[in-house]
Short mmCIF file of C-alpha atoms in Angstrom, two decimals:
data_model
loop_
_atom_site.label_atom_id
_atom_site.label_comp_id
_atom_site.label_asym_id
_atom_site.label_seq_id
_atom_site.Cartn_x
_atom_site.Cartn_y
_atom_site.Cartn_z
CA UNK A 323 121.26 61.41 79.28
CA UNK A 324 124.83 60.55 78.12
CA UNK A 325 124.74 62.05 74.63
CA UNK A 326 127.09 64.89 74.14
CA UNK A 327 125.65 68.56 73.40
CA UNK A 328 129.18 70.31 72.79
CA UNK A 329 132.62 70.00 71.71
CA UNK A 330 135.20 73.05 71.43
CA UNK A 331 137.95 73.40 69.02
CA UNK A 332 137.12 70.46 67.34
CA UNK A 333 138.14 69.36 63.49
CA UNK A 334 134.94 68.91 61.09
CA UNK A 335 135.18 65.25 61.22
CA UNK A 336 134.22 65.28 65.24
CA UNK A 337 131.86 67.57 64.48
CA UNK A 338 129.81 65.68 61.95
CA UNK A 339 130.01 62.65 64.11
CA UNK A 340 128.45 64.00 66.91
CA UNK A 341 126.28 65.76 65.15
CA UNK A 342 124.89 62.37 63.33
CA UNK A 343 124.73 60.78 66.77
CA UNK A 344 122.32 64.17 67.71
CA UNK A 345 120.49 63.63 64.36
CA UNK A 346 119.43 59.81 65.73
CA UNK A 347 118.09 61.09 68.76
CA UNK A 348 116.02 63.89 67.68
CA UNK A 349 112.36 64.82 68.10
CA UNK A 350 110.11 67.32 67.28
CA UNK A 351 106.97 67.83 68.28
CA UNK A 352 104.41 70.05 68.66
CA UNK A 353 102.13 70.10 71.84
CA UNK A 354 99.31 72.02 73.27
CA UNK A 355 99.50 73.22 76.90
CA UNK A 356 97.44 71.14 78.60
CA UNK A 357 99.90 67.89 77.22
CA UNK A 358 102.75 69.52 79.65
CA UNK A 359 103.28 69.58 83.20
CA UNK A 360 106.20 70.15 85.56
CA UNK A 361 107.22 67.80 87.88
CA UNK A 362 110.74 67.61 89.84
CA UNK A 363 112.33 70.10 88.10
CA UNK A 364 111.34 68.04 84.54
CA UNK A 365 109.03 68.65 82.01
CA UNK A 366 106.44 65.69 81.66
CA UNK A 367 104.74 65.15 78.47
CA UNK A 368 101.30 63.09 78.23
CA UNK A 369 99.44 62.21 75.48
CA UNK A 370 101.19 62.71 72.73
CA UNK A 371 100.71 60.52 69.70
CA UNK A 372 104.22 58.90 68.87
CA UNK A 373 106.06 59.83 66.23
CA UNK A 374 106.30 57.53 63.10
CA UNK A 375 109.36 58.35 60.36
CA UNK A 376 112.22 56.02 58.72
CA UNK A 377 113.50 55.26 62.11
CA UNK A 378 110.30 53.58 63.32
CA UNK A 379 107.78 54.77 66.14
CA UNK A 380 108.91 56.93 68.92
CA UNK A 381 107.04 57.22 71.93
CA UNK A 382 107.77 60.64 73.10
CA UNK A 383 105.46 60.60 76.51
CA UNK A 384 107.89 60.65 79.15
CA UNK A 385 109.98 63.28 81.67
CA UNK A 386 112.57 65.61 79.78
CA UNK A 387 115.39 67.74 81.62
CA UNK A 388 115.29 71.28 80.35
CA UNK A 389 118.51 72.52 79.21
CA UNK A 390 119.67 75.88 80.34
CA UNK A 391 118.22 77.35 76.67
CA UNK A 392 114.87 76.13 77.32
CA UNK A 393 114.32 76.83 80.37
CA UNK A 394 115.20 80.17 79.37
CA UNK A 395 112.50 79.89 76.51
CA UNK A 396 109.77 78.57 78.90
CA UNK A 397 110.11 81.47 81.38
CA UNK A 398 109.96 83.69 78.36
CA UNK A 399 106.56 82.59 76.83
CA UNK A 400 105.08 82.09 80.45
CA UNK A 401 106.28 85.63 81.70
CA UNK A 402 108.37 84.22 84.26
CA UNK A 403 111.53 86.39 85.28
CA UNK A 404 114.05 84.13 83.24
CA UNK A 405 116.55 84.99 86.24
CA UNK A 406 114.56 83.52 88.52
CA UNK A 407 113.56 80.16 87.14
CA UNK A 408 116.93 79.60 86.76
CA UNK A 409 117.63 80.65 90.48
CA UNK A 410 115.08 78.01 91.38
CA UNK A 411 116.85 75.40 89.52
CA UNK A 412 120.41 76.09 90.82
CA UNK A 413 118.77 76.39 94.66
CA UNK A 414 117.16 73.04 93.85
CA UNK A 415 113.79 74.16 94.84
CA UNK A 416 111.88 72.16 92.30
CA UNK A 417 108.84 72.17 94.14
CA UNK A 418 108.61 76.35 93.75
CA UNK A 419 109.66 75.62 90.13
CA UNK A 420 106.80 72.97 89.29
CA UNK A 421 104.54 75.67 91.30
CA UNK A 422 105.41 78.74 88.87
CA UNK A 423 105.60 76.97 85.33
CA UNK A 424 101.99 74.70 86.12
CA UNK A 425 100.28 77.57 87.72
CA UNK A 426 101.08 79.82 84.49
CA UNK A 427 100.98 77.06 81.90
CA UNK A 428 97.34 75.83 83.13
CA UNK A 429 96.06 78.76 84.67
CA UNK A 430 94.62 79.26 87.75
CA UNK A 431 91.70 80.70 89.97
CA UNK A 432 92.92 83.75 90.19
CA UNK A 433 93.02 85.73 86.56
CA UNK A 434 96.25 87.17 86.87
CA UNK A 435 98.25 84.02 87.17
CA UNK A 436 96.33 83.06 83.62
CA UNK A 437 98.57 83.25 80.68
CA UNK A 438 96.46 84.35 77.71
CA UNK A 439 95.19 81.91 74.99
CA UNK A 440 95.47 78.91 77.86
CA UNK A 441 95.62 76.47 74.51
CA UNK A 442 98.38 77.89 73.43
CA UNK A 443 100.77 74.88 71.13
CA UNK A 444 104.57 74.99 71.08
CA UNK A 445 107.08 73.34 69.11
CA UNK A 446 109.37 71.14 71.27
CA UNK A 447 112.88 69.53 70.39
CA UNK A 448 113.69 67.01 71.96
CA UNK A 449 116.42 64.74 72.57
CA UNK A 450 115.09 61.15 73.82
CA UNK A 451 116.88 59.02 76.32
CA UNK A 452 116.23 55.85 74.34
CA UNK A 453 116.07 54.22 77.51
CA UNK A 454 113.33 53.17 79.22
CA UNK A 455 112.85 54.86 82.60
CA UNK A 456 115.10 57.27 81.77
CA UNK A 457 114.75 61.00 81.68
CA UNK A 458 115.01 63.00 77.62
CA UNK A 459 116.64 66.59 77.24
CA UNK A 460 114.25 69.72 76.22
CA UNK A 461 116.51 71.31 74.06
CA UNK A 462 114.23 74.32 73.26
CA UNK A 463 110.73 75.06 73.68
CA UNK A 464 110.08 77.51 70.98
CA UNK A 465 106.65 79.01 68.97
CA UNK A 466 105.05 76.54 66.60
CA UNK A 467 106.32 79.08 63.77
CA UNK A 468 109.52 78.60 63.87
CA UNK A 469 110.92 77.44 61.39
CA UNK A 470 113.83 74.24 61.47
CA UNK A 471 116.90 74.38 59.89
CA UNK A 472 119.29 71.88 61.51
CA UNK A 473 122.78 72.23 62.04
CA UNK A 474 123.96 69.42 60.52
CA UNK A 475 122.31 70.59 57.29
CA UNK A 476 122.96 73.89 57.29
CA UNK A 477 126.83 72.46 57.76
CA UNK A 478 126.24 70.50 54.43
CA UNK A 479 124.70 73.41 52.71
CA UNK A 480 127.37 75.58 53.75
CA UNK A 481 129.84 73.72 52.57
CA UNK A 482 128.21 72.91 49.39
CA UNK A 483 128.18 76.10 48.70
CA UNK A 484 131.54 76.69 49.38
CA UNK A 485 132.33 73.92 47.05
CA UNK A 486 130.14 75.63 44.31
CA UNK A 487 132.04 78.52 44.37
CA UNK A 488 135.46 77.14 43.75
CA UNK A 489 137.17 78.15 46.45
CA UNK A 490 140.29 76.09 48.29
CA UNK A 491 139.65 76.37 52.01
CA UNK A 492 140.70 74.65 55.19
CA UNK A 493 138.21 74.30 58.52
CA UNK A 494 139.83 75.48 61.37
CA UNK A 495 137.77 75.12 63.91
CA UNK A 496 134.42 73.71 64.57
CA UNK A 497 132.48 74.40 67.57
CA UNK A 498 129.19 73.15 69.22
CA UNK A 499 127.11 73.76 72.20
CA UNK A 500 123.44 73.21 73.68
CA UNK A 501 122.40 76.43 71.64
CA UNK A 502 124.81 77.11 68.74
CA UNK A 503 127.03 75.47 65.90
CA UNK A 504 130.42 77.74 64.83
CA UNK A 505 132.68 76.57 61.83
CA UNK A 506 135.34 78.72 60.62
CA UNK A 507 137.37 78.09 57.36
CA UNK A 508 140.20 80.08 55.07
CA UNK A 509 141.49 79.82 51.70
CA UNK A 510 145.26 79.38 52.04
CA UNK A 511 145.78 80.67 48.71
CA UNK A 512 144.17 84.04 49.44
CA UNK A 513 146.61 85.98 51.19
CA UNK A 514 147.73 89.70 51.70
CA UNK A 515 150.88 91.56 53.82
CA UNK A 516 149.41 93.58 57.01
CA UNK A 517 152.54 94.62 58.31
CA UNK A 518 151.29 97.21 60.68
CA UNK A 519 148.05 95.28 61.93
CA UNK A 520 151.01 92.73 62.96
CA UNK A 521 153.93 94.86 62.96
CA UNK A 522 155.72 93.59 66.31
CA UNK A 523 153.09 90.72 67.53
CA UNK A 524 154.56 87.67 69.43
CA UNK A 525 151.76 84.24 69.35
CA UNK A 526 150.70 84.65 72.54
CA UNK A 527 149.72 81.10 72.71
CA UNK A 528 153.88 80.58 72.17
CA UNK A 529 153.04 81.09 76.05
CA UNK A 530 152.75 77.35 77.40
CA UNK A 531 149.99 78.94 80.02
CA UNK A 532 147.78 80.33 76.93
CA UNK A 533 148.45 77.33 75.09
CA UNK A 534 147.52 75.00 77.64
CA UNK A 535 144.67 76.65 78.31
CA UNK A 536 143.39 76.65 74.58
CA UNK A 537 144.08 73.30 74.38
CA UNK A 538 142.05 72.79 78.02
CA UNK A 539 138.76 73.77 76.52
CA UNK A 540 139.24 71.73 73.38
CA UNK A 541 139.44 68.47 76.15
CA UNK A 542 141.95 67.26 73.91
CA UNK A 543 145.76 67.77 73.79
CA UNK A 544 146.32 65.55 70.97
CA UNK A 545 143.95 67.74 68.85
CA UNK A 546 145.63 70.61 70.13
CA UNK A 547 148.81 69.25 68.60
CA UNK A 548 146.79 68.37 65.03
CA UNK A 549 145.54 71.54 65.02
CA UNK A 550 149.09 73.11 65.46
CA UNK A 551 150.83 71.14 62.95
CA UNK A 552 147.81 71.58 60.26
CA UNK A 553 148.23 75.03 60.55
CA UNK A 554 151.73 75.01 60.00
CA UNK A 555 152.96 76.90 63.54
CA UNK A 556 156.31 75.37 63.13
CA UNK A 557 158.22 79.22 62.00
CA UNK A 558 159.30 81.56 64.96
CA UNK A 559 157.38 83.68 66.20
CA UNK A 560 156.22 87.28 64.60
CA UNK A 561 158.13 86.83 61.32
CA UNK A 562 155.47 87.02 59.18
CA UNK A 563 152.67 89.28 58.43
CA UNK A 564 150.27 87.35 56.70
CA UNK A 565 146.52 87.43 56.94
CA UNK A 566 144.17 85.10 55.22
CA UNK A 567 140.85 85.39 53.52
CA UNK A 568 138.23 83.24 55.49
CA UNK A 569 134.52 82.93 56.72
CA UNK A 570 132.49 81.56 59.46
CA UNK A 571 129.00 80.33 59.56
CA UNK A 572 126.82 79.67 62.82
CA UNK A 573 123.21 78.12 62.82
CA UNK A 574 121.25 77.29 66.13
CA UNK A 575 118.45 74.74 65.92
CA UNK A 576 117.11 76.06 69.32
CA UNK A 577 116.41 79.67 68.63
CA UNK A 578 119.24 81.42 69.71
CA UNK A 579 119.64 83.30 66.20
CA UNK A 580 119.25 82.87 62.70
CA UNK A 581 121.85 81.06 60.23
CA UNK A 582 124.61 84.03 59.38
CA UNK A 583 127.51 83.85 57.40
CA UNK A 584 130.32 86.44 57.89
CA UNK A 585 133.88 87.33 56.86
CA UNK A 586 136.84 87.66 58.25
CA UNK A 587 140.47 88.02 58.36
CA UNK A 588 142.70 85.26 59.59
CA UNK A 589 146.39 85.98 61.20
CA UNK A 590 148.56 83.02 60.27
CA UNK A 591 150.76 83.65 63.22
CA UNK A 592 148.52 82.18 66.04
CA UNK A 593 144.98 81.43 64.22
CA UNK A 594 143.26 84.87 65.22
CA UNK A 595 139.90 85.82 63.18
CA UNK A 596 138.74 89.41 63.25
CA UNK A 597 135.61 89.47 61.99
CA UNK A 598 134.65 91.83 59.39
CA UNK A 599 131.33 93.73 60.71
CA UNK A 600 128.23 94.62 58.75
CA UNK A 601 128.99 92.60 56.26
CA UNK A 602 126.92 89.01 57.46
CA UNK A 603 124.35 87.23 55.95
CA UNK A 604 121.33 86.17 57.72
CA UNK A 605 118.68 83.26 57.44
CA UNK A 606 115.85 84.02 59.64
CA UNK A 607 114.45 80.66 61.04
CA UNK A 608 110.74 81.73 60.65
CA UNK A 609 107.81 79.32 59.17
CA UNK A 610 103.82 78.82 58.50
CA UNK A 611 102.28 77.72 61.76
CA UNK A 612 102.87 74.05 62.78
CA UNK A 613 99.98 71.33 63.29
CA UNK A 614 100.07 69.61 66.95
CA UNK A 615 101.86 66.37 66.13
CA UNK A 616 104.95 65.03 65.02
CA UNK A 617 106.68 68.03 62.84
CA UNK A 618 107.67 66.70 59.36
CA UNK A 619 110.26 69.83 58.98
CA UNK A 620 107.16 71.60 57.03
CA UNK A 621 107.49 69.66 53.35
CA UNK A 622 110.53 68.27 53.00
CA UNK A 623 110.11 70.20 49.42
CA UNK A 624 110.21 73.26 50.77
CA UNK A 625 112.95 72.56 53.24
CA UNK A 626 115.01 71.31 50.34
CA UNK A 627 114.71 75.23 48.75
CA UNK A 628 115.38 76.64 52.39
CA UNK A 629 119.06 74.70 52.13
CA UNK A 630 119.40 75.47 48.40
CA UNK A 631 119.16 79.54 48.91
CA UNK A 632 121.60 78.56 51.74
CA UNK A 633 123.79 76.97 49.32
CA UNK A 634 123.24 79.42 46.51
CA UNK A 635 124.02 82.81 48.79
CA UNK A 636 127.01 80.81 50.50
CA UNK A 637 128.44 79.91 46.65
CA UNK A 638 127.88 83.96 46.23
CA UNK A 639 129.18 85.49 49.83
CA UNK A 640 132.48 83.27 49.21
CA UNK A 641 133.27 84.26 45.62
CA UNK A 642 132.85 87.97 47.02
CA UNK A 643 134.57 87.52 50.10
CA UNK A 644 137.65 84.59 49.52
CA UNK A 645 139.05 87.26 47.26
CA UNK A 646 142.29 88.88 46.65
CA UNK A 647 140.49 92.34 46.24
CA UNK A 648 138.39 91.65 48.65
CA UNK A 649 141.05 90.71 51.27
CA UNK A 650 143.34 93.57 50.00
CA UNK A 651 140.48 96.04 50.34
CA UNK A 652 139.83 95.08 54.07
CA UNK A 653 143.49 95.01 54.77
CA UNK A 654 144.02 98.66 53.81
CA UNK A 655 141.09 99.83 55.21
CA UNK A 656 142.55 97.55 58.92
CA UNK A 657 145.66 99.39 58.54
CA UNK A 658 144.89 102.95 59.25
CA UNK A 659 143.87 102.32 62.16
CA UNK A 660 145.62 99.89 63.44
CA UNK A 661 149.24 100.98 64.34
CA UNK A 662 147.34 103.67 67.49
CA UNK A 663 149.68 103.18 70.25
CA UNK A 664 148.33 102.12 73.04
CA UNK A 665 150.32 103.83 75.85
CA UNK A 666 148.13 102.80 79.39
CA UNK A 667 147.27 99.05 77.80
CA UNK A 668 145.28 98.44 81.67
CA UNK A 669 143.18 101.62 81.65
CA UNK A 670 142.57 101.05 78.01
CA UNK A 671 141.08 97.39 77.96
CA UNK A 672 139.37 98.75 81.17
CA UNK A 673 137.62 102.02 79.51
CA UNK A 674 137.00 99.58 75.89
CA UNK A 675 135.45 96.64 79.15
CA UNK A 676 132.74 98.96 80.02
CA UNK A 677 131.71 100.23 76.13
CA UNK A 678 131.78 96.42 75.03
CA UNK A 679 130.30 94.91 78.15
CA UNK A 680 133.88 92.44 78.73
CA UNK A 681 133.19 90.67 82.35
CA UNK A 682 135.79 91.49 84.56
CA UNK A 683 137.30 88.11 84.15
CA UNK A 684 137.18 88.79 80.05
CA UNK A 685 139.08 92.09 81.10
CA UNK A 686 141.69 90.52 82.91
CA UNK A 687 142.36 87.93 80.26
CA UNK A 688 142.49 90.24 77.10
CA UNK A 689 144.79 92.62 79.34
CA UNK A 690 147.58 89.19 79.64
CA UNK A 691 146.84 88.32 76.15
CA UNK A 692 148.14 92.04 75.27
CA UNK A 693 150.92 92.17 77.34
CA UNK A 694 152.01 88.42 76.43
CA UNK A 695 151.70 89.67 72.61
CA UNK A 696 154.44 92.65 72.84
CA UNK A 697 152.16 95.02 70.50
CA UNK A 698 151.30 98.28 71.95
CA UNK A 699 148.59 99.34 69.26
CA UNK A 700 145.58 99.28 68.65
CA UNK A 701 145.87 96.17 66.59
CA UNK A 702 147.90 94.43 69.42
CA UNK A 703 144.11 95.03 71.78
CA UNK A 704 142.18 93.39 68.63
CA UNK A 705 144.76 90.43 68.79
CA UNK A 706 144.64 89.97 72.55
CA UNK A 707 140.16 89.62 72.38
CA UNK A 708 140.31 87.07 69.77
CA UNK A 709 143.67 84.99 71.27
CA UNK A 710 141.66 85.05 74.27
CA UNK A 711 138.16 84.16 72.97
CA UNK A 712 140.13 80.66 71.97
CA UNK A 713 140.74 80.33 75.56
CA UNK A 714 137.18 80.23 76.97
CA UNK A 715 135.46 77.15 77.27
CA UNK A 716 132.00 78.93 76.03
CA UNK A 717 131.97 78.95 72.12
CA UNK A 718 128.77 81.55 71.70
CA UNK A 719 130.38 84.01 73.90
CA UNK A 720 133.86 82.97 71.87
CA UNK A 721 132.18 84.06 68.81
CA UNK A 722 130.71 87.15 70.55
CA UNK A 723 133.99 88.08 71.55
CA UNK A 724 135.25 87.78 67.83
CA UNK A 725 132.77 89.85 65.97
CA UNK A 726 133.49 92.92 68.90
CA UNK A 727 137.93 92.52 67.87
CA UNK A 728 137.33 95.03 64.94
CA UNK A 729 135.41 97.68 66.97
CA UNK A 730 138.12 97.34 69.21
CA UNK A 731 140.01 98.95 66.96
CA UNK A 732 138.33 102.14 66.20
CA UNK A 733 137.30 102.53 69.99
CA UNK A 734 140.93 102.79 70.94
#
């Protein structure tokens, strides 16, 4: 199927496009067991009574590619080692595939290959193909409690909220992928000095390698460009100290985690967030049981009050958090511990790899981020993870990266 599923450093305007042209293709439905069965690698679904809303009827019977997500999901609820299902798939071996996730779905003579309560119903979203003959994407295959919020309202809420609370803010970067939506904004007009969080840091991505590589994963270099000029990197280089108020919000309509809100400080040199820990606000995508059927998004009543608490804590969170004593709170509390020299940078990052679980690649990035940077502190290690989180193509482990910048800190 040609429809997109991610985009990386991309300005809100992309963002809500694709995810309208998402929104058209969507499905939900909610199965019983015996209505599934694996074949070639796919997941076939028979018997399932089409789905009727302002769009018109949707047959959903058909063959639907598992994305990486779900077939994580289905090994999960059919005790499959999730590591191996997805060493089938990569080794091609469809036929062992189809062998594991029928014998366990369906059952089987012999009673340990049964999976208990055999008429078991899941909630599956769908993306269909819209042509005929051709194969839909299983975006998740989740419990028929969970509970839908989707991204592209969430994004609306979000920003609604946002609106309600008066605050000036600019998006700086929108992200999407098969499990997660990231959107990260700052108010401009709520600023504070940190001269020893930046106290001698160079932009790294003043680097063309760095900056061609951030620009790589965003598939894009005229964006790249937009982005630069928005932000106004047009001054040289380390001359000033500024940090800006700003938040980012993540929702994933697949079950990867719940909708969170969080804080954090923005470095005008480069674009840098350091997330604020402990201090997020979670939506936990949980709901009554689904019917098998077509899923109506429970009533859309009482999805309308799910988005309006959304709305209402955003409007709250931002007042709180897009302010000056907010920001100059954070700041002083940043800058005690941030000026730690750092005097073996290499067996640093290396002892902070193995207490924040950095891949060896992650390692050897941060460590040329640091050393591209000029700052020998503590703060100049916080810099390099998040410089180099916009560098990998992978926006959930991005945003992983991110919130781990300010522990960083105290580690070293």
């Amino acid at each position: 199927m040609s429809l997109p599923s991610s985009v990386r450093h991309a300005e809100l305007g992309d963002l809500v496009a694709l995810l309208n042209r998402q929104q058209a293709a969507k499905v939900d439905v909610v199965v019983p067991g015996s209505s599934l069965r694996a074949r070639g690698g796919l997941l076939e679904l028979s018997g399932v009574a089409p789905v009727m809303d302002e769009r018109g009827v949707t047959l959903t019977d058909g063959a639907y590619l598992p994305t990486a997500v779900a077939d994580t999901q289905l090994a999960t609820k059919l005790k499959i080692p999730a590591g191996y299902l997805k060493w089938l798939r990569e080794q091609q071996r469809t036929d062992l595939y189809d062998a594991n996730v029928n014998g366990l779905l369906h059952g089987h003579d012999d009673p340990r290959l049964r999976v208990d309560e055999q008429e078991r119903s899941f909630l599956l979203r769908l993306f269909t193909s819209g042509e005929t003959g051709e194969a839909g994407v299983l975006r998740a295959f989740l419990s028929d409690r969970y509970g839908i919020i989707d991204n592209l309202d969430v994004l609306t809420a979000v920003l609604d909220g946002i609106k309600a609370a008066d605050a000036e803010v600019v998006v700086r970067s929108a992200d999407l992928s098969e499990s997660s939506m990231h959107c990260k904004v700052y108010s401009p007009k709520v600023s504070a000095l940190a001269p020893t969080f930046l106290r001698n840091y160079r932009n790294p991505f003043a680097h063309p390698e760095f900056e061609a590589e951030r620009r790589r994963v965003a598939g894009d270099l005229d964006r790249g460009r937009r982005l630069a000029a928005r932000d106004g990197q047009g001054y040289r280089s380390g001359r000033e100290p500024v940090v800006f108020a700003g938040v980012r919000f993540s929702n994933s309509e697949v079950g990867h985690h719940a909708v969170t809100l969080k804080p954090e400080l923005v470095v005008k040199i480069c674009g840098n967030g350091l997330t604020i820990p402990l201090l997020a606000y979670t939506k936990r995508h949980l709901g009554d049981r689904l019917d098998i059927g077509a899923v109506d998004t429970w009533s859309h009543d009482t999805y309308r009050k799910r988005l309006a608490v959304i709305t209402a804590e955003t409007r709250d969170k931002v007042t709180e958090w897009l302010s000056p004593e907010f920001l100059t709170a954070r700041v002083g509390e940043l800058e005690r511990h941030a000026g730690t020299p750092v005097g073996q940078p290499d067996k640093a990052i290396e002892v902070l790899a193995g207490k924040l679980g950095f891949s060896e690649d992650e390692r050897a990035g941060i460590l040329s981020h640091f050393i591209a940077a000029g700052q020998l502190t503590a703060a100049g290690i916080a810099n390099a993870v998040t410089s180099f989180s916009q560098t990998i193509p992978d926006s959930d482990r991005a945003d992983a990266l991110d919130d781990l910048a300010l522990k960083a800190i105290t580690l070293v």
